Structure formats: structure tokens, C-alpha cells
PDB file of C-alpha atoms and ligand atoms in Angstrom:
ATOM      1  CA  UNK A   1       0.000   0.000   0.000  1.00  0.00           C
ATOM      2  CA  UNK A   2       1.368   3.771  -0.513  1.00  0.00           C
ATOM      3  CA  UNK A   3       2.424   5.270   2.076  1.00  0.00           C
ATOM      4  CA  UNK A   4       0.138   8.299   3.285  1.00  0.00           C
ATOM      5  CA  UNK A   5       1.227  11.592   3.958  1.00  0.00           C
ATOM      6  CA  UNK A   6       0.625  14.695   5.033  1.00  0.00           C
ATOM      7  CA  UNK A   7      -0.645  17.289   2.084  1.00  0.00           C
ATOM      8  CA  UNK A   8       0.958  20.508   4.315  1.00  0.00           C
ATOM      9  CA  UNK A   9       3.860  19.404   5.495  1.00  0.00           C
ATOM     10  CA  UNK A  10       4.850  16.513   3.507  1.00  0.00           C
ATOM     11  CA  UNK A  11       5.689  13.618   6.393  1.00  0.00           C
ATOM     12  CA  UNK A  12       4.674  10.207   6.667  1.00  0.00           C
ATOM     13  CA  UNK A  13       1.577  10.463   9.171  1.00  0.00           C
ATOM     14  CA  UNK A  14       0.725   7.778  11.653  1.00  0.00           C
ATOM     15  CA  UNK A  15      -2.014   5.505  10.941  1.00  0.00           C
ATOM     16  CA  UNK A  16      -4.900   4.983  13.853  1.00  0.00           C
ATOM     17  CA  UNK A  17      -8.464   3.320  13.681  1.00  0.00           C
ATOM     18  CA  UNK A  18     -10.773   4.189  16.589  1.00  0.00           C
ATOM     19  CA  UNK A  19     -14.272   4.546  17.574  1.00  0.00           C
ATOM     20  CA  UNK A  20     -15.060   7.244  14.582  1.00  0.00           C
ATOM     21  CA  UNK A  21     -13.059   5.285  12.211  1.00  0.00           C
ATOM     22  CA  UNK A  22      -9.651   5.590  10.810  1.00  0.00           C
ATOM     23  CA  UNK A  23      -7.709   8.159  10.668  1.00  0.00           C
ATOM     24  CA  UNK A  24      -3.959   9.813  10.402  1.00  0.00           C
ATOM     25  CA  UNK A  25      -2.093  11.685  12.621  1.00  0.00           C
ATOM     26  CA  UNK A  26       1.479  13.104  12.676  1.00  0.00           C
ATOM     27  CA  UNK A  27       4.520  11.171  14.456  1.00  0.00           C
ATOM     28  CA  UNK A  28       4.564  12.040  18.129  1.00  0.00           C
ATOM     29  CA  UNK A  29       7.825  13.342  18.209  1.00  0.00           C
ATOM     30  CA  UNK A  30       6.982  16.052  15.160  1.00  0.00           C
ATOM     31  CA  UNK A  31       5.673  19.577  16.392  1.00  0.00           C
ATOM     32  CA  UNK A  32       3.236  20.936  13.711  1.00  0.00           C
ATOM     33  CA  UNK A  33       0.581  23.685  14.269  1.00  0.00           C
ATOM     34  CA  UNK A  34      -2.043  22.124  11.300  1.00  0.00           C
ATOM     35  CA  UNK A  35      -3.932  19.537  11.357  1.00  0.00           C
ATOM     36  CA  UNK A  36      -3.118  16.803   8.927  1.00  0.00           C
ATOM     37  CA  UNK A  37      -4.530  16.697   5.404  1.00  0.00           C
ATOM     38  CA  UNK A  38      -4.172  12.685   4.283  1.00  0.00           C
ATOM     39  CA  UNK A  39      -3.318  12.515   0.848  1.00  0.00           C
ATOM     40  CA  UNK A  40      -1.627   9.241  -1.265  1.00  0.00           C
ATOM     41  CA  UNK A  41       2.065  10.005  -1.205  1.00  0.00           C
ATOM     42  CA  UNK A  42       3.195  10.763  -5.025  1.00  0.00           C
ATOM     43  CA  UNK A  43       5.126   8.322  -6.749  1.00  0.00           C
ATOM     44  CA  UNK A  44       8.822   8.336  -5.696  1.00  0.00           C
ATOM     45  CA  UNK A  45       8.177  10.464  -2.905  1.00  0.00           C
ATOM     46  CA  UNK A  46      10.374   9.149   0.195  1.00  0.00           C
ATOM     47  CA  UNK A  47       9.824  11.050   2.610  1.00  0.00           C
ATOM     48  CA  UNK A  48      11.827  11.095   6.271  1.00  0.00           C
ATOM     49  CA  UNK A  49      12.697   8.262   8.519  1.00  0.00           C
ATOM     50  CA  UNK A  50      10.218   6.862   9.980  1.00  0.00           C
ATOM     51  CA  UNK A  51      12.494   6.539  12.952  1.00  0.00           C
ATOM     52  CA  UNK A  52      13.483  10.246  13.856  1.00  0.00           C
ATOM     53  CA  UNK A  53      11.653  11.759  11.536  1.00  0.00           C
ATOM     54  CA  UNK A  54      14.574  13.934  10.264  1.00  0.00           C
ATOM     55  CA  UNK A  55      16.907  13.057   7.807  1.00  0.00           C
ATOM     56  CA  UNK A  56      16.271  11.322   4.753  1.00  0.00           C
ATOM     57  CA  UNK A  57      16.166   7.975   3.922  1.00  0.00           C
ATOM     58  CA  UNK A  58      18.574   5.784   2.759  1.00  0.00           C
ATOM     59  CA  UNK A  59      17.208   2.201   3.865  1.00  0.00           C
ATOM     60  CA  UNK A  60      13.920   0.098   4.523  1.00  0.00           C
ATOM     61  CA  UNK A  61      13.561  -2.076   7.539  1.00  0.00           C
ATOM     62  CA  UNK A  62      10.687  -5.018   6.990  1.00  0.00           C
ATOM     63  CA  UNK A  63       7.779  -4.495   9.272  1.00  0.00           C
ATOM     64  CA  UNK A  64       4.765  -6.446   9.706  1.00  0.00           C
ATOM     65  CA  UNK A  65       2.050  -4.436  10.504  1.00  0.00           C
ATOM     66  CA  UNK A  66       0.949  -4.287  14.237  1.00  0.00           C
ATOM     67  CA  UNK A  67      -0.776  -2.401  16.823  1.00  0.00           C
ATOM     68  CA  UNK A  68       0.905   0.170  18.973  1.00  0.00           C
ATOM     69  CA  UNK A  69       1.800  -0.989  22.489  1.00  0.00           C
ATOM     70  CA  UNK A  70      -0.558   0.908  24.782  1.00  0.00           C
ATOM     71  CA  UNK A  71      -2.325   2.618  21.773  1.00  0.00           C
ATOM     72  CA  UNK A  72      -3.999  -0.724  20.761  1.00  0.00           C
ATOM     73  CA  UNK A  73      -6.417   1.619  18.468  1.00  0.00           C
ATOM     74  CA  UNK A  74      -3.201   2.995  16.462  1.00  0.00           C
ATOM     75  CA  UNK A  75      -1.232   0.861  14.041  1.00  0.00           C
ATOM     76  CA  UNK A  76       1.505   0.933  12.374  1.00  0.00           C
ATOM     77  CA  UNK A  77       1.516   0.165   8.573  1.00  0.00           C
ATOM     78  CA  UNK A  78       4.031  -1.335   6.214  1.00  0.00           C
ATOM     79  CA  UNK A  79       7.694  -1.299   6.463  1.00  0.00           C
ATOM     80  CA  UNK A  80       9.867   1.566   8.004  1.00  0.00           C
ATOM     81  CA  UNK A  81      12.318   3.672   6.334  1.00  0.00           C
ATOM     82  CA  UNK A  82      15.377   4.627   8.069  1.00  0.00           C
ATOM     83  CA  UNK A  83      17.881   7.466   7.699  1.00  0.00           C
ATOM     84  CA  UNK A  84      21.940   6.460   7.569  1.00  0.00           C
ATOM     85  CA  UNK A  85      22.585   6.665  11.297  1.00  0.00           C
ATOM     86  CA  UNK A  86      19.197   5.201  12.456  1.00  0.00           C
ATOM     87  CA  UNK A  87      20.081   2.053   9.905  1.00  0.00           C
ATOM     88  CA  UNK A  88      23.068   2.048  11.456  1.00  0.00           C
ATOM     89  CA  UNK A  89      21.898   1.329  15.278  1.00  0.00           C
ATOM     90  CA  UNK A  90      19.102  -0.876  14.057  1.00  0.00           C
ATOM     91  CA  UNK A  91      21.576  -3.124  12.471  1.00  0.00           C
ATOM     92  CA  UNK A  92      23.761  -3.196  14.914  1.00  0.00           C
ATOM     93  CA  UNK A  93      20.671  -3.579  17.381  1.00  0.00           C
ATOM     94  CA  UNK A  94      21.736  -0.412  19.308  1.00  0.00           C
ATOM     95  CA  UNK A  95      17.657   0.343  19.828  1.00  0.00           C
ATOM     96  CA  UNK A  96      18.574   2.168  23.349  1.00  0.00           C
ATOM     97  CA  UNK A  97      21.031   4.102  21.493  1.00  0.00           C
ATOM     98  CA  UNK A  98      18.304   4.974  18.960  1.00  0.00           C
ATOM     99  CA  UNK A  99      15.760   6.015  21.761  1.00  0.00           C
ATOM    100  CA  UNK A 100      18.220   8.754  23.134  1.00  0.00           C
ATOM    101  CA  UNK A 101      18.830   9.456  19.351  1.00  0.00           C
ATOM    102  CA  UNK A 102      15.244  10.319  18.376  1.00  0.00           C
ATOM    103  CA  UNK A 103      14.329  11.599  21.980  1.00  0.00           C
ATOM    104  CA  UNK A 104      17.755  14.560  21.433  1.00  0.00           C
ATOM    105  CA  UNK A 105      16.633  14.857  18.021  1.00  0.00           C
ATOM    106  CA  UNK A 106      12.640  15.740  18.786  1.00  0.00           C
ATOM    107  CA  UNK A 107      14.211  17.967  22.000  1.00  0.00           C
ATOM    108  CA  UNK A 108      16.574  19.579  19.699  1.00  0.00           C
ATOM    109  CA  UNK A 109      13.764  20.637  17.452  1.00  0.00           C
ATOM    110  CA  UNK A 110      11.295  21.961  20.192  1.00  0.00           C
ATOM    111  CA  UNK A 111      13.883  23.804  22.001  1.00  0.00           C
ATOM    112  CA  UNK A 112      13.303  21.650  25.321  1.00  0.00           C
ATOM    113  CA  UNK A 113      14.887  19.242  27.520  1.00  0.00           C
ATOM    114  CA  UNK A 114      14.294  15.417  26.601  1.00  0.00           C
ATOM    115  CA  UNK A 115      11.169  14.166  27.546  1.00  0.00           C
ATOM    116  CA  UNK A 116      11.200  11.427  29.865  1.00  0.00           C
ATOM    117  CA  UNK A 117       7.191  10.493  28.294  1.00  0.00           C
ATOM    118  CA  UNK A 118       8.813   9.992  24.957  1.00  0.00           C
ATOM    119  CA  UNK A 119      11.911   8.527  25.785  1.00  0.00           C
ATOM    120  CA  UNK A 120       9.498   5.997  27.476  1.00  0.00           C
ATOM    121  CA  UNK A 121       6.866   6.151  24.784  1.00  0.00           C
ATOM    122  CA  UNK A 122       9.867   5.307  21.785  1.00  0.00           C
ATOM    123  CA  UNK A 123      11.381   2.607  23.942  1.00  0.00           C
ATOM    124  CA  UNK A 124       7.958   0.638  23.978  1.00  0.00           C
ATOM    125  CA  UNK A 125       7.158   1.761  19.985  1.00  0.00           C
ATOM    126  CA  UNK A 126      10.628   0.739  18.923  1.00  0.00           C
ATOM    127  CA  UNK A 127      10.458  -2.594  21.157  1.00  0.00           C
ATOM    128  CA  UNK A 128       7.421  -3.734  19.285  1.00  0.00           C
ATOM    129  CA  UNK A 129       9.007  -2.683  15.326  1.00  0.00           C
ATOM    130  CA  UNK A 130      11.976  -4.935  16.872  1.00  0.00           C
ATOM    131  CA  UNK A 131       9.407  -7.961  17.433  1.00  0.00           C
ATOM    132  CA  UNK A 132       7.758  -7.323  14.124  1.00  0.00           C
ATOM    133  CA  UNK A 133      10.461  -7.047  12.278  1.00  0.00           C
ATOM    134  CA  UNK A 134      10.730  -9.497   9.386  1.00  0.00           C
ATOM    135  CA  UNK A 135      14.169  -9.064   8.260  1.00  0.00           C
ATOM    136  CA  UNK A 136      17.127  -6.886   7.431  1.00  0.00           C
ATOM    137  CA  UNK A 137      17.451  -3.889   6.240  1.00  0.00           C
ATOM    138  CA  UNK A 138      17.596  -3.203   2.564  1.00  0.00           C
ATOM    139  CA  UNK A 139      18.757  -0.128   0.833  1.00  0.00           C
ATOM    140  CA  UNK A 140      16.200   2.081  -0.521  1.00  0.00           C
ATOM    141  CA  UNK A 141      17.369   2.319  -4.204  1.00  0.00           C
ATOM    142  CA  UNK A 142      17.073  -1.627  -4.646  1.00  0.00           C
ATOM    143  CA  UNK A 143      13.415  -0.975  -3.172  1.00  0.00           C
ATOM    144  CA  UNK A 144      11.968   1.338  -5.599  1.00  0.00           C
ATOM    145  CA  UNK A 145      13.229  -0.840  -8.515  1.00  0.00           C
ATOM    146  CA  UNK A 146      10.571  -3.477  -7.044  1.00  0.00           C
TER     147      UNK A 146
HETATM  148 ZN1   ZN B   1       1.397  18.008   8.413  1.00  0.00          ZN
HETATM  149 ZN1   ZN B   2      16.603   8.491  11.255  1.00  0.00          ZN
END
């Protein structure tokens, strides 16, 4: 399926089925002032990695899709692209290095000390990609010639 992004600011947005039906939000660790406009992500696009949400991607990781831990109404869909460094400490299964990682980087961006919530909230969300992972990470260029 193609990924789904946002139409304003361009980044992959979180998938989540509750009572009203489904629906997209942003990544938690992403500060935006709108509220997201869904819209099929345009052919090529790549977006960020889905792990920090920063830098670009240069690899996919294999997910199964599964519900988030203590969100059981939000799920996360399809596989999950990673930037160079996040690659990195997911192949090298460094995942508490990649917590701090993506809890400095979302900090860094608000202008705020690192949030113990989110630190806490990534450790679980990153535990469960870990268990649903179904293999290794392949670069992104050998991807889109699938
Ligand atoms: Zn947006
Ligand atoms: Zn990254």
C-alpha cells in the first residue's frame, strides 16, 4: 500500500483506527501547528525516517504491521524507512542508542529538555518494530526498482 502523507507538510503520518473510524495523525515526536490533510504520497516520494523523523532515507527495515503498544487503536503500517545513522543502530541492534537518538533529536527541534514520556513512549514503539520485524534492512534504491 502507498504510504500516506501529510498534504501541508509533507511527512509520513501515523495511521490509527478508533471509535469514529480511521484516521492519520502526525509522528509524536513532530511539532506541527495544522492539522493533517491525508493525501496518497506521489510516486517516488520518500519522505523522512520513519524513525526520527529527520533526515532522509537511505534504507527500509521489513515491518509487519501491528498495533501500537498501549495505543492498541493505532497501528503501524508497512515497512519503516530509516535514515543512515538510524540504519546504522538498528543493524547493529543499538535500539537504546536509537531512543536517546530520536528523543535529542525531537528535543533539539522543540527547544526543550528530553522528555522522559517519549523517551518511554519510543522505547515501547521501537520494542514492538523490533518484534515485528521481518528481516534486514535493505537499501532504498534496490526498493523502488521493485
Ligand atoms: Zn502536516
Ligand atoms: Zn533516522
Amino acid at each position: 500500500m502507498k504510504p500516506i502523507i501529510c498534504k501541508v507538510c509533507s511527512r509520513r503520518l501515523n495511521h490509527y483506527a478508533d471509535e469514529f473510524g480511521v484516521a492519520y495523525a502526525h509522528p509524536l515526536d513532530v511539532d506541527t501547528n495544522h492539522e493533517p490533510e491525508p493525501i496518497e504520497a506521489p510516486k517516488g516520494w520518500r519522505g523522512k525516517c520513519d524513525f526520527c523523523s529527520h533526515d532522509e532515507p537511505v534504507s527500509v527495515l521489513p515491518v509487519d504491521d501491528f498495533r501500537l503498544p498501549k495505543m492498541s487503536n493505532h497501528q503501524s503500517l508497512g515497512d519503516w524507512a530509516a535514515c543512515g545513522m538510524c540504519a546504522v543502530l538498528v543493524e547493529t541492534g543499538r535500539w537504546d542508542s536509537l531512543v536517546k537518538r530520536v528523543a535529542a533529536k525531537a528535543a533539539q527541534q522543540r527547544g526543550v529538555p528530553v522528555d522522559l514520556i517519549v523517551a518511554f513512549t519510543l522505547t515501547t514503539l521501537f520494542d514492538a518494530v523490533r518484534k515485528h520485524t521481518r528481516g534486514r534492512l535493505r537499501p532504498l534504491a534496490e526498493e523502488n526498482e521493485r
